[in-house]
Short mmCIF file of C-alpha atoms in Angstrom, two decimals:
data_model
loop_
_atom_site.label_atom_id
_atom_site.label_comp_id
_atom_site.label_asym_id
_atom_site.label_seq_id
_atom_site.Cartn_x
_atom_site.Cartn_y
_atom_site.Cartn_z
CA MET A 5 -15.79 77.95 122.32
CA ARG A 6 -18.42 80.50 123.41
CA ASN A 7 -17.57 83.87 121.87
CA PRO A 8 -17.91 87.07 123.95
CA THR A 9 -20.54 89.53 122.73
CA TYR A 10 -17.86 91.76 121.21
CA LEU A 11 -16.52 88.96 118.95
CA GLU A 12 -18.14 88.13 115.60
CA ILE A 13 -17.25 85.68 112.84
CA SER A 14 -17.67 86.64 109.20
CA ARG A 15 -18.89 84.25 106.52
CA HIS A 16 -15.22 83.74 105.63
CA ARG A 17 -14.56 82.55 109.22
CA VAL A 18 -12.51 85.67 110.03
CA PHE A 19 -12.97 87.09 113.56
CA TYR A 20 -14.13 90.70 113.96
CA PHE A 21 -14.17 92.90 117.05
CA ARG A 22 -17.35 94.98 117.54
CA TRP A 23 -17.42 97.65 120.25
CA PRO A 24 -20.29 100.05 121.06
CA LEU A 25 -19.27 103.66 120.63
CA ILE A 26 -21.52 104.49 123.58
CA LYS A 27 -24.13 102.38 125.26
CA PRO A 28 -26.97 104.97 125.18
CA CYS A 29 -26.95 105.46 121.40
CA ALA A 30 -30.05 103.94 119.89
CA ALA A 31 -30.16 102.21 116.54
CA GLY A 32 -31.74 104.27 113.83
CA SER A 33 -30.67 107.56 115.40
CA GLY A 34 -28.55 108.41 112.38
CA THR A 35 -25.33 108.03 114.37
CA ALA A 36 -22.97 105.04 114.21
CA THR A 37 -23.59 102.90 117.27
CA SER A 38 -20.58 100.62 117.12
CA LEU A 39 -17.07 100.16 115.74
CA LYS A 40 -16.22 96.97 113.79
CA ILE A 41 -12.57 95.94 113.25
CA SER A 42 -11.16 92.85 111.55
CA LEU A 43 -8.75 90.98 113.85
CA GLY A 44 -7.09 89.33 110.85
CA THR A 45 -7.24 85.80 112.24
CA ARG A 46 -9.34 82.65 112.02
CA VAL A 47 -7.86 81.24 115.24
CA GLY A 48 -10.27 81.57 118.15
CA SER A 49 -7.67 81.82 120.93
CA GLU A 50 -5.80 84.58 119.10
CA ALA A 51 -9.00 86.47 118.41
CA LEU A 52 -10.07 86.19 122.05
CA SER A 53 -6.73 87.53 123.31
CA LEU A 54 -6.81 90.48 120.90
CA ALA A 55 -10.46 91.22 121.71
CA ARG A 56 -9.83 91.28 125.45
CA HIS A 57 -7.06 93.81 125.02
CA LEU A 58 -9.20 95.98 122.74
CA SER A 59 -12.16 95.80 125.13
CA TYR A 60 -9.96 96.99 127.99
CA VAL A 61 -8.85 99.94 125.87
CA GLY A 62 -12.46 100.61 124.88
CA GLN A 63 -13.65 100.64 128.49
CA ALA A 64 -10.87 103.01 129.48
CA LEU A 65 -11.75 105.37 126.63
CA MET A 66 -15.47 105.20 127.47
CA LYS A 67 -14.74 106.02 131.10
CA GLN A 68 -12.54 108.93 130.10
CA TRP A 69 -15.19 110.18 127.65
CA SER A 70 -17.97 109.99 130.24
CA ALA A 71 -15.86 111.71 132.89
CA SER A 72 -15.06 114.55 130.52
CA GLY A 73 -18.71 115.61 130.77
CA MET A 74 -20.34 118.32 128.68
CA ARG A 75 -19.83 122.00 128.21
CA TYR A 76 -22.52 124.30 129.59
CA ASP A 77 -23.49 125.48 126.10
CA GLU A 78 -23.76 121.86 124.94
CA ILE A 79 -26.11 121.04 127.81
CA ARG A 80 -28.38 123.96 126.98
CA ALA A 81 -28.29 123.16 123.26
CA SER A 82 -29.36 119.54 123.85
CA LEU A 83 -32.25 120.60 126.10
CA ARG A 84 -33.30 123.33 123.69
CA LYS A 85 -33.46 120.85 120.80
CA HIS A 86 -35.46 118.33 122.82
CA PHE A 87 -38.08 120.77 124.07
CA GLN A 88 -38.31 122.53 120.71
CA GLU A 89 -39.36 119.21 119.20
CA LEU A 90 -41.90 118.65 121.98
CA LEU A 91 -43.27 122.17 121.54
CA ALA A 92 -43.60 121.73 117.78
CA ARG A 93 -45.51 118.50 118.39
CA ARG A 94 -47.89 120.21 120.85
CA LYS A 95 -48.49 123.09 118.43
CA SER A 96 -49.24 120.62 115.65
CA GLU A 97 -51.74 118.81 117.88
CA MET A 98 -53.47 122.10 118.74
CA ALA A 99 -53.58 123.08 115.08
CA ALA A 100 -55.38 119.83 114.30
CA GLN A 101 -57.53 119.35 117.40
CA GLY A 102 -58.05 122.81 118.87
CA ARG A 103 -57.19 124.39 122.19
CA LEU A 104 -56.06 122.61 125.32
CA SER A 105 -58.68 121.24 127.68
CA VAL A 106 -59.13 122.84 131.09
CA MET A 107 -57.53 119.75 132.59
CA HIS A 108 -54.39 120.04 130.44
CA VAL A 109 -54.14 123.77 131.13
CA GLY A 110 -54.27 123.04 134.85
CA ALA A 111 -51.60 120.36 134.54
CA LEU A 112 -49.29 122.70 132.64
CA GLN A 113 -49.87 125.53 135.09
CA ASN A 114 -48.99 123.23 137.94
CA GLY A 115 -46.00 122.04 135.94
CA VAL A 116 -44.69 125.61 135.89
CA GLY A 117 -45.19 125.84 139.64
CA PHE A 118 -43.52 122.51 140.36
CA ALA A 119 -40.56 123.41 138.16
CA GLU A 120 -40.14 126.72 139.98
CA GLU A 121 -40.11 124.93 143.31
CA ALA A 122 -37.60 122.40 141.94
CA ILE A 123 -35.35 125.24 140.77
CA ALA A 124 -35.55 126.92 144.17
CA THR A 125 -35.18 123.84 146.37
CA GLY A 126 -33.55 121.14 144.25
CA ALA A 127 -36.63 118.91 144.57
CA ASP A 128 -37.66 116.57 141.76
CA ILE A 129 -39.89 118.06 139.05
CA LEU A 130 -42.27 115.11 138.79
CA PRO A 131 -43.62 112.96 141.62
CA HIS A 132 -43.42 109.61 139.85
CA ILE A 133 -39.81 109.74 138.64
CA SER A 134 -36.65 111.30 140.05
CA ASP A 135 -34.68 113.98 138.23
CA ASP A 136 -31.68 111.61 138.31
CA ALA A 137 -33.68 109.02 136.38
CA LEU A 138 -34.92 111.66 133.92
CA ALA A 139 -31.37 112.86 133.29
CA ILE A 140 -30.12 109.31 132.75
CA GLU A 141 -32.96 108.59 130.30
CA PHE A 142 -32.17 111.81 128.45
CA ALA A 143 -28.47 110.94 128.26
CA GLU A 144 -29.26 107.47 126.94
CA LYS A 145 -31.67 108.79 124.32
CA TYR A 146 -29.30 111.43 122.96
CA CYS A 147 -25.94 109.73 123.64
CA LEU A 148 -24.71 112.40 126.03
CA PRO A 149 -21.56 112.01 128.21
CA LEU A 150 -23.35 112.54 131.51
CA ALA A 151 -21.96 110.45 134.34
CA PRO A 152 -24.22 110.40 137.44
CA GLY A 153 -22.58 112.35 140.24
CA SER A 154 -20.43 114.44 137.91
CA ASN A 155 -20.56 118.23 137.82
CA ALA A 156 -22.00 118.11 134.32
CA PHE A 157 -24.77 115.76 135.50
CA GLU A 158 -25.77 118.10 138.33
CA THR A 159 -25.67 121.11 136.01
CA PHE A 160 -27.83 119.25 133.53
CA LYS A 161 -30.53 118.62 136.16
CA VAL A 162 -30.63 122.33 137.05
CA GLU A 163 -30.97 123.31 133.39
CA MET A 164 -33.56 120.58 132.77
CA ARG A 165 -35.81 122.14 135.41
CA LYS A 166 -35.49 125.54 133.75
CA ALA A 167 -36.19 124.06 130.32
CA TYR A 168 -39.26 122.19 131.56
CA ARG A 169 -40.62 125.38 133.14
CA ALA A 170 -40.08 127.28 129.88
CA PHE A 171 -41.71 124.50 127.86
CA CYS A 172 -44.87 124.48 130.00
CA ALA A 173 -45.06 128.27 129.83
CA GLU A 174 -44.61 128.25 126.04
CA VAL A 175 -47.41 125.72 125.52
CA LEU A 176 -49.72 127.79 127.73
CA ALA A 177 -48.79 130.97 125.86
CA HIS A 178 -49.48 129.31 122.51
CA ASP A 179 -52.85 128.11 123.76
CA GLN A 180 -53.66 131.61 125.06
CA SER A 181 -52.80 133.09 121.64
CA PHE A 182 -56.01 131.53 120.31
CA GLU A 183 -58.01 133.74 122.67
CA SER A 184 -58.12 136.57 120.13
CA TYR A 185 -57.54 137.46 116.50
CA ASP A 186 -55.06 139.95 115.12
CA PHE A 187 -56.05 141.43 111.76
CA ASP A 188 -54.11 143.95 109.74
CA GLU A 189 -57.26 145.76 108.69
CA THR A 190 -59.95 147.14 110.97
CA ALA A 191 -62.62 144.54 111.47
CA ILE A 192 -66.00 145.36 109.96
CA PRO A 193 -68.92 144.66 112.30
CA SER A 194 -70.92 141.70 111.07
CA ALA A 195 -74.61 141.07 111.21
CA SER A 196 -74.05 138.84 114.24
CA THR A 197 -72.98 141.82 116.33
CA PHE A 198 -76.57 142.02 117.45
CA ALA A 199 -78.66 139.07 118.52
CA LYS A 200 -81.57 138.41 116.19
CA PRO A 201 -84.93 137.82 117.80
CA ALA A 202 -85.94 134.17 117.77
CA SER A 203 -89.39 132.97 116.84
CA GLY A 204 -91.81 132.32 119.69
CA PRO A 205 -93.17 134.30 122.64
CA ARG A 206 -91.03 137.09 124.04
CA HIS A 207 -89.79 137.06 127.63
CA THR A 208 -88.24 139.73 129.75
CA LEU A 209 -84.72 139.03 130.93
CA ALA A 210 -85.90 138.78 134.55
CA ASP A 211 -88.73 136.36 133.66
CA ALA A 212 -86.42 134.18 131.59
CA ALA A 213 -83.88 134.10 134.42
CA ALA A 214 -86.58 133.09 136.91
CA GLU A 215 -87.81 130.32 134.59
CA PHE A 216 -84.21 129.14 134.06
CA MET A 217 -83.59 128.95 137.81
CA ALA A 218 -86.90 127.18 138.47
CA GLU A 219 -86.17 124.52 135.85
CA LEU A 220 -82.73 123.79 137.22
CA HIS A 221 -84.06 123.76 140.78
CA ARG A 222 -86.60 121.09 139.80
CA SER A 223 -83.87 119.00 138.22
CA ASP A 224 -81.80 119.25 141.43
CA ALA A 225 -78.81 120.30 139.32
CA TRP A 226 -77.01 122.37 141.97
CA VAL A 227 -76.26 122.25 145.66
CA LYS A 228 -77.95 125.05 147.59
CA ARG A 229 -74.81 127.18 147.84
CA THR A 230 -74.31 127.06 144.07
CA GLU A 231 -77.98 127.78 143.44
CA ASP A 232 -77.89 130.83 145.74
CA GLN A 233 -74.76 132.05 143.97
CA LYS A 234 -76.35 131.68 140.52
CA ARG A 235 -79.47 133.48 141.69
CA GLN A 236 -77.38 136.43 142.93
CA HIS A 237 -75.57 136.55 139.58
CA LEU A 238 -78.84 136.69 137.66
CA GLU A 239 -80.39 139.28 139.98
CA LEU A 240 -77.43 141.54 139.22
CA LEU A 241 -77.87 140.96 135.47
CA SER A 242 -81.51 142.06 135.69
CA GLU A 243 -80.42 145.10 137.69
CA ILE A 244 -77.83 146.06 135.07
CA LEU A 245 -80.32 145.55 132.20
CA PRO A 246 -83.72 146.39 133.76
CA GLY A 247 -86.99 145.80 131.89
CA ILE A 248 -85.35 144.51 128.71
CA HIS A 249 -86.61 141.51 126.75
CA ILE A 250 -84.04 138.74 126.57
CA ASP A 251 -84.09 138.77 122.75
CA GLN A 252 -83.20 142.48 122.79
CA VAL A 253 -79.85 141.99 124.52
CA THR A 254 -77.02 143.07 122.23
CA SER A 255 -73.24 143.04 122.23
CA VAL A 256 -73.42 146.62 123.52
CA ASP A 257 -75.29 145.32 126.57
CA LEU A 258 -72.68 142.61 126.98
CA GLN A 259 -69.97 145.25 127.19
CA ARG A 260 -71.98 147.19 129.79
CA VAL A 261 -72.29 144.03 131.89
CA LYS A 262 -68.53 143.56 131.72
CA GLN A 263 -67.96 147.21 132.60
CA VAL A 264 -70.12 146.90 135.72
CA LEU A 265 -68.48 143.65 136.81
CA LEU A 266 -64.99 145.11 136.41
CA ASN A 267 -65.84 147.88 138.89
CA TYR A 268 -68.27 145.91 141.06
CA PRO A 269 -67.39 146.05 144.78
CA ARG A 270 -66.76 142.93 146.77
CA ASN A 271 -69.46 142.24 149.37
CA ARG A 272 -71.58 145.05 147.98
CA ASN A 273 -74.64 144.22 150.05
CA LYS A 274 -72.68 143.80 153.30
CA VAL A 275 -70.81 147.11 153.20
CA GLU A 276 -72.77 150.13 154.39
CA ALA A 277 -71.13 152.47 151.88
CA THR A 278 -72.14 150.42 148.83
CA LYS A 279 -75.27 148.40 149.59
CA ASN A 280 -77.74 151.13 148.57
CA LEU A 281 -75.89 152.48 145.53
CA SER A 282 -77.37 152.20 142.04
CA ILE A 283 -75.50 150.59 139.15
CA ASP A 284 -74.54 153.98 137.71
CA GLU A 285 -73.28 155.10 141.13
CA LEU A 286 -71.25 151.90 141.46
CA LEU A 287 -69.53 152.69 138.17
CA GLN A 288 -68.29 155.97 139.66
CA LEU A 289 -66.68 154.33 142.71
CA HIS A 290 -62.92 154.51 143.24
CA GLY A 291 -60.53 152.99 145.74
CA HIS A 292 -62.69 150.03 146.73
CA ASP A 293 -62.07 146.28 146.73
CA LYS A 294 -63.29 144.83 143.44
CA LEU A 295 -64.25 141.35 142.31
CA SER A 296 -61.39 139.10 141.28
CA VAL A 297 -61.07 138.15 137.63
CA ARG A 298 -62.06 134.60 138.49
CA THR A 299 -65.24 135.79 140.21
CA ILE A 300 -66.10 138.02 137.25
CA ASN A 301 -65.72 135.06 134.92
CA SER A 302 -67.99 132.96 137.14
CA TYR A 303 -70.70 135.64 136.67
CA LEU A 304 -70.16 135.54 132.91
CA GLN A 305 -70.36 131.75 132.91
CA THR A 306 -73.73 131.96 134.68
CA TYR A 307 -74.98 134.38 132.03
CA ALA A 308 -73.68 132.10 129.27
CA GLY A 309 -75.62 129.26 130.87
CA LEU A 310 -78.80 131.33 130.93
CA PHE A 311 -78.50 132.31 127.26
CA SER A 312 -77.61 128.76 126.23
CA TRP A 313 -80.81 127.59 127.91
CA ALA A 314 -82.74 130.47 126.26
CA LYS A 315 -81.39 129.47 122.85
CA ARG A 316 -82.48 125.86 123.34
CA ASN A 317 -85.94 127.13 124.24
CA ARG A 318 -85.97 129.47 121.20
CA TYR A 319 -86.15 132.62 123.30
CA VAL A 320 -83.04 133.91 121.50
CA SER A 321 -81.27 132.85 118.33
CA GLU A 322 -77.74 133.47 119.61
CA ASN A 323 -75.85 133.13 122.87
CA LEU A 324 -74.02 136.45 123.09
CA PHE A 325 -72.30 135.40 126.31
CA ASP A 326 -70.79 132.27 124.78
CA GLY A 327 -67.04 132.52 125.35
CA ALA A 328 -67.33 135.86 127.16
CA SER A 329 -64.57 136.25 129.73
CA VAL A 330 -62.12 138.70 131.23
CA LYS A 331 -58.47 137.92 130.67
CA GLU A 332 -56.28 137.69 133.75
CA SER A 333 -53.11 139.70 133.86
CA LYS A 334 -49.86 137.73 133.86
CA LYS A 335 -49.42 138.52 137.55
CA GLN A 336 -52.95 137.35 138.39
CA ALA A 337 -52.55 134.20 136.35
CA GLU A 338 -49.28 133.37 138.06
CA ALA A 339 -50.85 133.95 141.47
CA ALA A 340 -53.75 131.63 140.69
CA GLN A 341 -52.00 128.82 138.88
CA ARG A 342 -50.63 126.96 141.91
CA GLU A 343 -53.74 125.03 142.83
CA ALA A 344 -52.16 121.63 143.47
CA PHE A 345 -49.96 120.83 146.43
CA SER A 346 -46.34 120.39 145.41
CA GLN A 347 -44.65 117.08 146.11
CA THR A 348 -42.82 118.62 149.08
CA GLN A 349 -46.11 119.95 150.50
CA THR A 350 -47.83 116.63 149.87
CA ASP A 351 -45.06 114.78 151.70
CA LEU A 352 -45.40 117.18 154.65
CA ILE A 353 -49.18 116.73 154.79
CA LEU A 354 -48.90 112.95 154.53
CA SER A 355 -46.26 112.78 157.25
CA GLU A 356 -48.43 114.80 159.63
CA LEU A 357 -51.56 112.78 158.86
CA LEU A 358 -49.76 109.51 159.57
CA ASN A 359 -47.49 110.52 162.45
CA ASN A 360 -49.34 113.47 164.07
CA HIS A 361 -46.09 115.24 164.99
CA ARG A 362 -47.88 118.47 165.98
CA GLY A 363 -50.86 116.84 167.67
CA LEU A 364 -53.31 118.24 165.10
CA ILE A 365 -55.12 114.95 164.47
CA ASN A 366 -57.65 114.43 167.25
CA LYS A 367 -60.51 112.76 165.40
CA ASP A 368 -60.73 109.96 162.85
CA TYR A 369 -62.16 112.19 160.12
CA GLN A 370 -59.15 114.50 160.41
CA LYS A 371 -56.94 111.61 159.31
CA TRP A 372 -59.09 109.65 156.88
CA GLY A 373 -60.85 112.59 155.17
CA PRO A 374 -57.65 114.16 153.78
CA LEU A 375 -56.16 110.72 152.99
CA ILE A 376 -59.19 109.86 150.86
CA GLY A 377 -58.94 113.27 149.19
CA LEU A 378 -55.26 112.71 148.44
CA TYR A 379 -55.68 109.23 146.97
CA THR A 380 -58.98 109.68 145.07
CA GLY A 381 -59.11 113.34 143.99
CA ALA A 382 -62.76 113.34 145.10
CA ARG A 383 -64.57 116.53 146.08
CA LEU A 384 -64.81 117.46 149.75
CA ASN A 385 -68.56 116.89 150.04
CA GLU A 386 -68.38 113.64 148.06
CA ILE A 387 -65.97 112.28 150.67
CA CYS A 388 -67.86 113.57 153.69
CA GLN A 389 -71.20 112.06 152.63
CA ILE A 390 -69.85 108.53 151.95
CA GLU A 391 -71.93 105.82 153.58
CA LEU A 392 -70.45 102.50 154.66
CA SER A 393 -72.66 100.78 152.09
CA ASP A 394 -70.82 102.82 149.42
CA ILE A 395 -67.59 100.91 150.16
CA LYS A 396 -67.83 97.87 147.89
CA GLU A 397 -65.78 95.08 146.36
CA ASP A 398 -65.88 93.50 142.91
CA ALA A 399 -63.56 90.75 141.69
CA GLY A 400 -61.06 91.52 144.41
CA ILE A 401 -61.03 95.29 143.83
CA TRP A 402 -62.37 97.51 146.62
CA TYR A 403 -63.94 100.77 145.49
CA PHE A 404 -65.98 103.81 146.50
CA ASP A 405 -69.44 104.03 144.93
CA ILE A 406 -69.89 107.80 144.77
CA ASN A 407 -73.61 108.44 144.43
CA ASP A 408 -76.47 110.62 145.62
CA GLU A 409 -78.60 107.77 146.95
CA GLY A 410 -79.17 107.98 150.66
CA ASP A 411 -79.60 110.48 153.47
CA LYS A 412 -79.69 113.90 151.77
CA LYS A 413 -76.64 113.21 149.63
CA HIS A 414 -75.97 115.48 146.69
CA LEU A 415 -73.60 115.43 143.72
CA LYS A 416 -72.44 118.35 141.61
CA ASN A 417 -73.59 116.86 138.29
CA THR A 418 -74.29 113.61 136.45
CA ALA A 419 -70.60 112.95 135.79
CA SER A 420 -69.98 113.03 139.54
CA ARG A 421 -71.83 109.71 139.90
CA ARG A 422 -69.02 107.17 139.54
CA ILE A 423 -66.99 104.39 141.10
CA VAL A 424 -63.39 104.96 142.19
CA PRO A 425 -61.01 102.15 143.21
CA ILE A 426 -59.65 102.46 146.73
CA HIS A 427 -55.95 103.22 146.35
CA ASP A 428 -53.46 100.57 147.45
CA GLN A 429 -52.00 103.03 149.97
CA LEU A 430 -55.37 103.49 151.69
CA LEU A 431 -55.74 99.73 151.95
CA ALA A 432 -52.22 99.40 153.35
CA LEU A 433 -52.98 102.07 155.96
CA GLY A 434 -55.91 100.07 157.31
CA PHE A 435 -58.87 101.89 155.77
CA LEU A 436 -61.02 98.77 155.42
CA GLU A 437 -60.38 97.89 159.06
CA TYR A 438 -61.45 101.40 160.08
CA ALA A 439 -64.68 101.05 158.08
CA GLU A 440 -65.35 97.59 159.53
CA GLY A 441 -64.96 98.99 163.04
CA LEU A 442 -67.68 101.53 162.29
CA ARG A 443 -70.00 98.80 161.02
CA ALA A 444 -69.40 96.81 164.18
CA ARG A 445 -70.58 99.83 166.20
CA GLY A 446 -73.77 100.06 164.15
CA GLN A 447 -72.83 103.19 162.19
CA LYS A 448 -74.14 103.81 158.68
CA ARG A 449 -71.92 106.67 157.55
CA LEU A 450 -68.14 106.79 157.18
CA PHE A 451 -68.01 110.05 159.15
CA PRO A 452 -71.04 109.93 161.46
CA GLU A 453 -70.05 113.10 163.32
CA PHE A 454 -70.73 115.34 160.31
CA SER A 455 -74.00 117.26 160.24
CA LEU A 456 -75.69 118.54 157.11
CA SER A 457 -75.23 122.22 156.22
CA ALA A 458 -77.76 123.75 153.84
CA LYS A 459 -75.05 125.59 151.92
CA GLU A 460 -72.02 123.32 152.25
CA GLY A 461 -73.47 119.81 152.51
CA TYR A 462 -71.63 117.48 154.87
CA GLY A 463 -68.17 118.94 154.22
CA ARG A 464 -68.26 122.02 156.41
CA ALA A 465 -66.43 120.67 159.49
CA LEU A 466 -63.62 118.94 157.60
CA GLY A 467 -63.16 121.85 155.20
CA ARG A 468 -62.88 124.41 157.96
CA TRP A 469 -60.50 122.30 160.05
CA PHE A 470 -58.25 121.42 157.12
CA ASN A 471 -58.15 124.86 155.47
CA ASP A 472 -58.19 127.14 158.50
CA ARG A 473 -56.19 125.14 161.02
CA PHE A 474 -54.28 122.19 159.59
CA LEU A 475 -52.68 123.99 156.62
CA VAL A 476 -52.02 127.07 158.76
CA GLN A 477 -50.20 125.02 161.40
CA LEU A 478 -48.11 123.33 158.70
CA GLY A 479 -47.12 126.75 157.34
CA ILE A 480 -48.41 126.12 153.81
CA LYS A 481 -51.72 127.98 153.90
CA SER A 482 -52.44 130.30 150.98
CA LYS A 483 -55.50 131.44 149.08
CA GLU A 484 -54.78 128.93 146.31
CA LEU A 485 -54.03 125.94 148.55
CA VAL A 486 -57.11 124.33 150.11
CA PHE A 487 -58.64 120.86 150.44
CA HIS A 488 -59.64 121.05 146.77
CA SER A 489 -55.92 121.14 145.92
CA PHE A 490 -55.87 117.37 146.42
CA ARG A 491 -58.18 117.16 143.42
CA HIS A 492 -55.93 119.34 141.27
CA GLY A 493 -52.95 117.28 142.37
CA MET A 494 -54.57 114.00 141.31
CA VAL A 495 -55.46 115.40 137.88
CA THR A 496 -52.04 116.97 137.37
CA ARG A 497 -50.02 113.92 138.34
CA LEU A 498 -52.09 111.41 136.40
CA ILE A 499 -51.80 113.50 133.26
CA GLN A 500 -48.06 113.96 133.84
CA ALA A 501 -47.80 110.17 134.15
CA GLY A 502 -49.40 109.79 130.71
CA VAL A 503 -52.86 108.60 131.79
CA GLU A 504 -55.43 109.21 129.04
CA GLU A 505 -57.44 112.37 129.74
CA ASN A 506 -60.93 110.87 129.61
CA LEU A 507 -59.83 108.16 132.04
CA VAL A 508 -58.64 110.89 134.42
CA LYS A 509 -62.02 112.58 134.07
CA ALA A 510 -63.81 109.32 134.85
CA ILE A 511 -61.80 108.97 138.06
CA VAL A 512 -62.39 112.52 139.34
CA GLY A 513 -65.94 112.93 138.03
CA HIS A 514 -65.54 115.39 135.18
CA THR A 515 -67.71 115.20 132.06
CA ARG A 516 -65.91 113.24 129.34
CA GLN A 517 -65.59 114.98 125.98
CA GLY A 518 -66.31 113.73 122.48
CA VAL A 519 -69.16 111.95 120.71
CA THR A 520 -67.57 108.54 121.26
CA GLN A 521 -67.17 109.10 125.00
CA GLN A 522 -70.61 110.61 125.53
CA HIS A 523 -72.75 108.38 123.29
CA TYR A 524 -70.93 105.12 122.56
CA PHE A 525 -68.96 104.59 125.77
CA LYS A 526 -71.74 104.69 128.30
CA GLU A 527 -70.48 101.71 130.30
CA GLY A 528 -67.34 103.68 131.07
CA TYR A 529 -63.95 102.45 132.15
CA THR A 530 -63.49 99.24 134.09
CA LEU A 531 -62.33 99.05 137.69
CA GLU A 532 -59.14 97.39 136.46
CA GLN A 533 -58.40 100.30 134.11
CA MET A 534 -58.99 102.87 136.84
CA GLN A 535 -56.99 100.92 139.41
CA LYS A 536 -54.03 100.72 137.01
CA ALA A 537 -54.26 104.47 136.40
CA LEU A 538 -54.44 105.31 140.12
CA ARG A 539 -51.29 103.30 140.71
CA GLU A 540 -49.49 105.98 138.67
CA PHE A 541 -50.21 108.44 141.51
#
């Protein structure tokens, strides 16, 4: 006789009935997972009859238990315990390894935004798994009486979204706490308050800045727009600190630079009232539009780059601008954190690109440009300068070879040079057929209608159409949501799906961190590894 799974025979040939207390309970959780009762018989038919009756009773009790659901305070307590453990783990990791990477900060910031949208609309928190599935997994892990479709189940999903939002915010707050120190006693200025002159010839700040710019121009490190921006930043620095040698710059000068930037007018040289004012006169201005915190920090990053270069060349012994930044207010940070399209917005964009409900898609690039952005996370100009010869295949995997070889192509940095598998969805939508049609017509570039702009590369037409018309017509245009949001979305969702950070960086063209990655992993990730990761998107 074949015994049912709930019947067992002891070494004395006595039948026992074993019944799971609840299916989700995992072994080793510290809670009994089953009930074992002796049936007091060695006769198989008797044991089977008794076991069937007991199993019926057990099923009825399980159904009643599940239907009873959970109290509201029990739901919150279970979520609190779960996310407290996750938070403690994150804090421990930061204590051992240091602060979060920019990529992880971005993912958490987007996580807050996605959770807020989920709370407001009932949408799923994560794009790759439904909230129903998350709730079921949670119930199974912690043995909770949550029956799908019950009131308790729906309440749990609502509270889960709130808890996830709070968790992301707590991790970000903990990371931000490392931004400063809090001492009980007044800090005593150290000898490093002032930069010590380095050995070697002395250079004025303006001369050093000019040499810095010339060297980077020769190395072709920046696109023209970025180079012009950096030059403007450095011209302002020389105006704030005129005639000074670079090795004479002190922390006092650093504070003056910050003071000027905090009151610096937007579009100073374009506004009649401000273009001829001196630095001291600018400091006295009131009621004008000022630079955003992000723009101020971009100036400070330029200055940090200059002083880092000067230190390498022994013009200074210390980079006083290293780590210099202006902290955003909570309101500003919240306004700037939504840089990725939400899942609802992504679905709307995708539907319009594929179905053209509003008649906005009139040219091939208006369809394929955003689709490539969505499914690769590539930069706008990287997409717009793709040549047909950059679409390649290796061992059955089609990929984009993103490079700066060809007709006036340009990449942001060395890490931008990479290969990216063509997503399965692009293949299914007929991308290869589109490219083959261009080859048949004798074209060399994927988007032959794009002309080169000195400041914006090949991406000007697509960027303007997408940002200023397409998003506006869809009703989702904001300062934070632009074509580049596809890139943030790719990073956010791959990290949320558990893809290793350096693999994400390899896909989107960010510099990988760590000695192992930079010096011993020069071959990089394989196409198979990247393809598997992209399938998580």
